Amino acid sequence: GSSKNYAIWLGKSLSAKIVRYDLVKNKEFDNYDQIILVGGTYAGWMSLDGFIRKKWGYLKGKKLILADV
């Protein structure tokens, strides 16, 4: 719940589109130069780790900001 709350707060503060990382479409990455990813850490495991590895081809070259709570 904390990650979702932070994502909503950041989205509103920055007037940014909020999309759950497991629902984002690959073509959507083309529309942005900067991407903020918000996720959680569970027993030393970052929830965004697999997503970043899987989507690296779409993320590389973009300004990427990670918020891990």
XYZ file of N, CA and C in Angstrom:
207
model
N 0.786 -1.205 0.000
C 0.000 0.000 0.000
C 0.827 1.268 0.000
N 2.004 1.247 0.627
C 2.831 2.457 0.703
C 3.321 2.886 -0.673
N 3.735 1.925 -1.494
C 4.227 2.258 -2.837
C 3.123 2.913 -3.659
N 1.935 2.368 -3.576
C 0.803 2.931 -4.311
C 0.519 4.354 -3.848
N 0.538 4.569 -2.535
C 0.298 5.916 -1.994
C 1.344 6.909 -2.485
N 2.613 6.509 -2.480
C 3.680 7.386 -2.975
C 3.510 7.668 -4.468
N 3.162 6.656 -5.241
C 2.970 6.839 -6.683
C 1.840 7.831 -6.950
N 0.747 7.693 -6.234
C -0.377 8.619 -6.406
C 0.027 10.030 -6.018
N 0.710 10.166 -4.900
C 1.165 11.486 -4.444
C 2.115 12.122 -5.470
N 3.077 11.351 -5.957
C 4.011 11.876 -6.959
C 3.284 12.236 -8.252
N 2.400 11.375 -8.678
C 1.647 11.628 -9.904
C 0.854 12.918 -9.842
N 0.181 13.129 -8.730
C -0.593 14.370 -8.557
C 0.322 15.584 -8.466
N 1.401 15.471 -7.705
C 2.329 16.590 -7.529
C 2.996 17.006 -8.834
N 3.274 16.027 -9.697
C 3.988 16.285 -10.945
C 3.061 16.337 -12.160
N 1.778 16.193 -11.937
C 0.799 16.101 -13.038
C 1.238 15.039 -14.048
N 1.597 13.894 -13.509
C 2.125 12.798 -14.329
C 1.115 11.663 -14.426
N 1.182 10.943 -15.505
C 0.339 9.763 -15.696
C 0.841 8.646 -14.783
N -0.087 7.960 -14.146
C 0.252 6.846 -13.265
C -0.240 5.555 -13.921
N 0.672 4.589 -14.039
C 0.320 3.290 -14.611
C 0.959 2.213 -13.746
N 0.198 1.200 -13.378
C 0.789 0.080 -12.648
C 1.836 -0.571 -13.550
N 3.002 -0.847 -12.997
C 4.096 -1.347 -13.832
C 3.777 -2.675 -14.499
N 2.904 -3.465 -13.924
C 2.562 -4.748 -14.550
C 1.503 -4.602 -15.643
N 0.974 -3.387 -15.823
C -0.033 -3.145 -16.854
C 0.442 -2.215 -17.969
N 1.655 -1.676 -17.837
C 2.160 -0.732 -18.839
C 2.452 -1.464 -20.155
N 2.092 -0.850 -21.245
C 2.335 -1.403 -22.581
C 3.694 -0.908 -23.081
N 4.427 -1.761 -23.769
C 5.764 -1.404 -24.247
C 5.772 -0.138 -25.084
N 4.773 0.062 -25.929
C 4.739 1.233 -26.798
C 4.593 2.535 -26.014
N 4.090 2.464 -24.779
C 3.933 3.669 -23.966
C 5.275 4.292 -23.583
N 6.326 3.491 -23.505
C 7.639 4.014 -23.136
C 8.148 5.025 -24.161
N 7.728 4.887 -25.404
C 8.172 5.797 -26.463
C 7.699 7.229 -26.236
N 6.654 7.406 -25.453
C 6.062 8.729 -25.240
C 6.757 9.547 -24.159
N 7.745 8.962 -23.471
C 8.332 9.633 -22.312
C 9.858 9.581 -22.341
N 10.475 10.687 -21.896
C 11.929 10.754 -21.749
C 12.340 10.454 -20.321
N 11.410 10.645 -19.396
C 11.676 10.444 -17.974
C 10.606 9.524 -17.411
N 11.039 8.548 -16.632
C 10.118 7.580 -16.044
C 10.460 7.429 -14.570
N 9.437 7.491 -13.737
C 9.594 7.285 -12.300
C 8.951 5.944 -11.961
N 9.731 5.068 -11.362
C 9.234 3.759 -10.942
C 9.182 3.726 -9.424
N 8.042 3.327 -8.885
C 7.866 3.230 -7.442
C 7.532 1.785 -7.102
N 8.285 1.212 -6.197
C 8.054 -0.174 -5.798
C 8.449 -0.392 -4.358
N 8.338 -1.617 -3.923
C 8.648 -1.950 -2.537
C 9.792 -2.931 -2.421
N 10.338 -3.000 -1.226
C 11.377 -3.970 -0.908
C 10.806 -4.945 0.107
N 10.975 -6.217 -0.171
C 10.444 -7.253 0.695
C 11.564 -8.236 1.027
N 11.990 -8.243 2.275
C 13.067 -9.137 2.735
C 14.292 -9.048 1.830
N 14.658 -7.820 1.447
C 15.841 -7.589 0.625
C 15.616 -7.734 -0.866
N 14.409 -8.047 -1.291
C 14.068 -8.221 -2.702
C 13.290 -7.017 -3.190
N 13.769 -6.387 -4.266
C 13.081 -5.231 -4.850
C 12.030 -5.712 -5.843
N 10.812 -5.257 -5.661
C 9.719 -5.699 -6.534
C 9.921 -5.270 -7.980
N 10.684 -4.219 -8.212
C 10.887 -3.705 -9.567
C 12.054 -4.367 -10.298
N 12.818 -5.190 -9.620
C 14.010 -5.793 -10.205
C 13.707 -6.536 -11.507
N 12.760 -7.441 -11.475
C 12.414 -8.217 -12.673
C 11.854 -7.348 -13.781
N 11.043 -6.358 -13.404
C 10.455 -5.447 -14.387
C 11.538 -4.668 -15.116
N 12.500 -4.136 -14.371
C 13.579 -3.352 -14.977
C 14.402 -4.224 -15.921
N 14.720 -5.429 -15.500
C 15.489 -6.340 -16.362
C 14.717 -6.684 -17.635
N 13.432 -6.986 -17.490
C 12.596 -7.375 -18.622
C 12.394 -6.224 -19.607
N 12.252 -5.021 -19.089
C 11.931 -3.857 -19.920
C 13.147 -2.973 -20.222
N 14.354 -3.449 -19.917
C 15.536 -2.610 -20.078
C 15.671 -2.063 -21.498
N 15.328 -2.822 -22.479
C 15.406 -2.352 -23.861
C 14.558 -1.114 -24.107
N 13.483 -0.961 -23.366
C 12.599 0.205 -23.494
C 13.006 1.336 -22.549
N 13.684 0.986 -21.461
C 14.062 1.967 -20.440
C 15.415 2.630 -20.687
N 16.332 1.914 -21.322
C 17.673 2.462 -21.488
C 17.612 3.726 -22.335
N 18.445 4.679 -21.973
C 18.480 5.960 -22.686
C 17.488 6.966 -22.142
N 16.663 6.562 -21.195
C 15.694 7.471 -20.594
C 16.175 7.861 -19.200
N 15.708 8.997 -18.712
C 15.999 9.380 -17.345
C 15.098 8.525 -16.466
N 15.693 7.684 -15.659
C 14.951 6.736 -14.837
C 15.158 7.070 -13.365
N 14.062 7.266 -12.658
C 14.097 7.565 -11.235
C 13.409 6.418 -10.507
N 14.093 5.850 -9.518
C 13.526 4.752 -8.746
C 13.226 5.213 -7.331
N 12.033 4.921 -6.877
C 11.650 5.176 -5.483
C 11.264 3.828 -4.910
N 12.053 3.327 -3.988
C 11.824 2.021 -3.400
C 11.465 2.220 -1.942
N 10.259 1.818 -1.573
C 9.775 2.059 -0.191
C 9.437 0.751 0.489
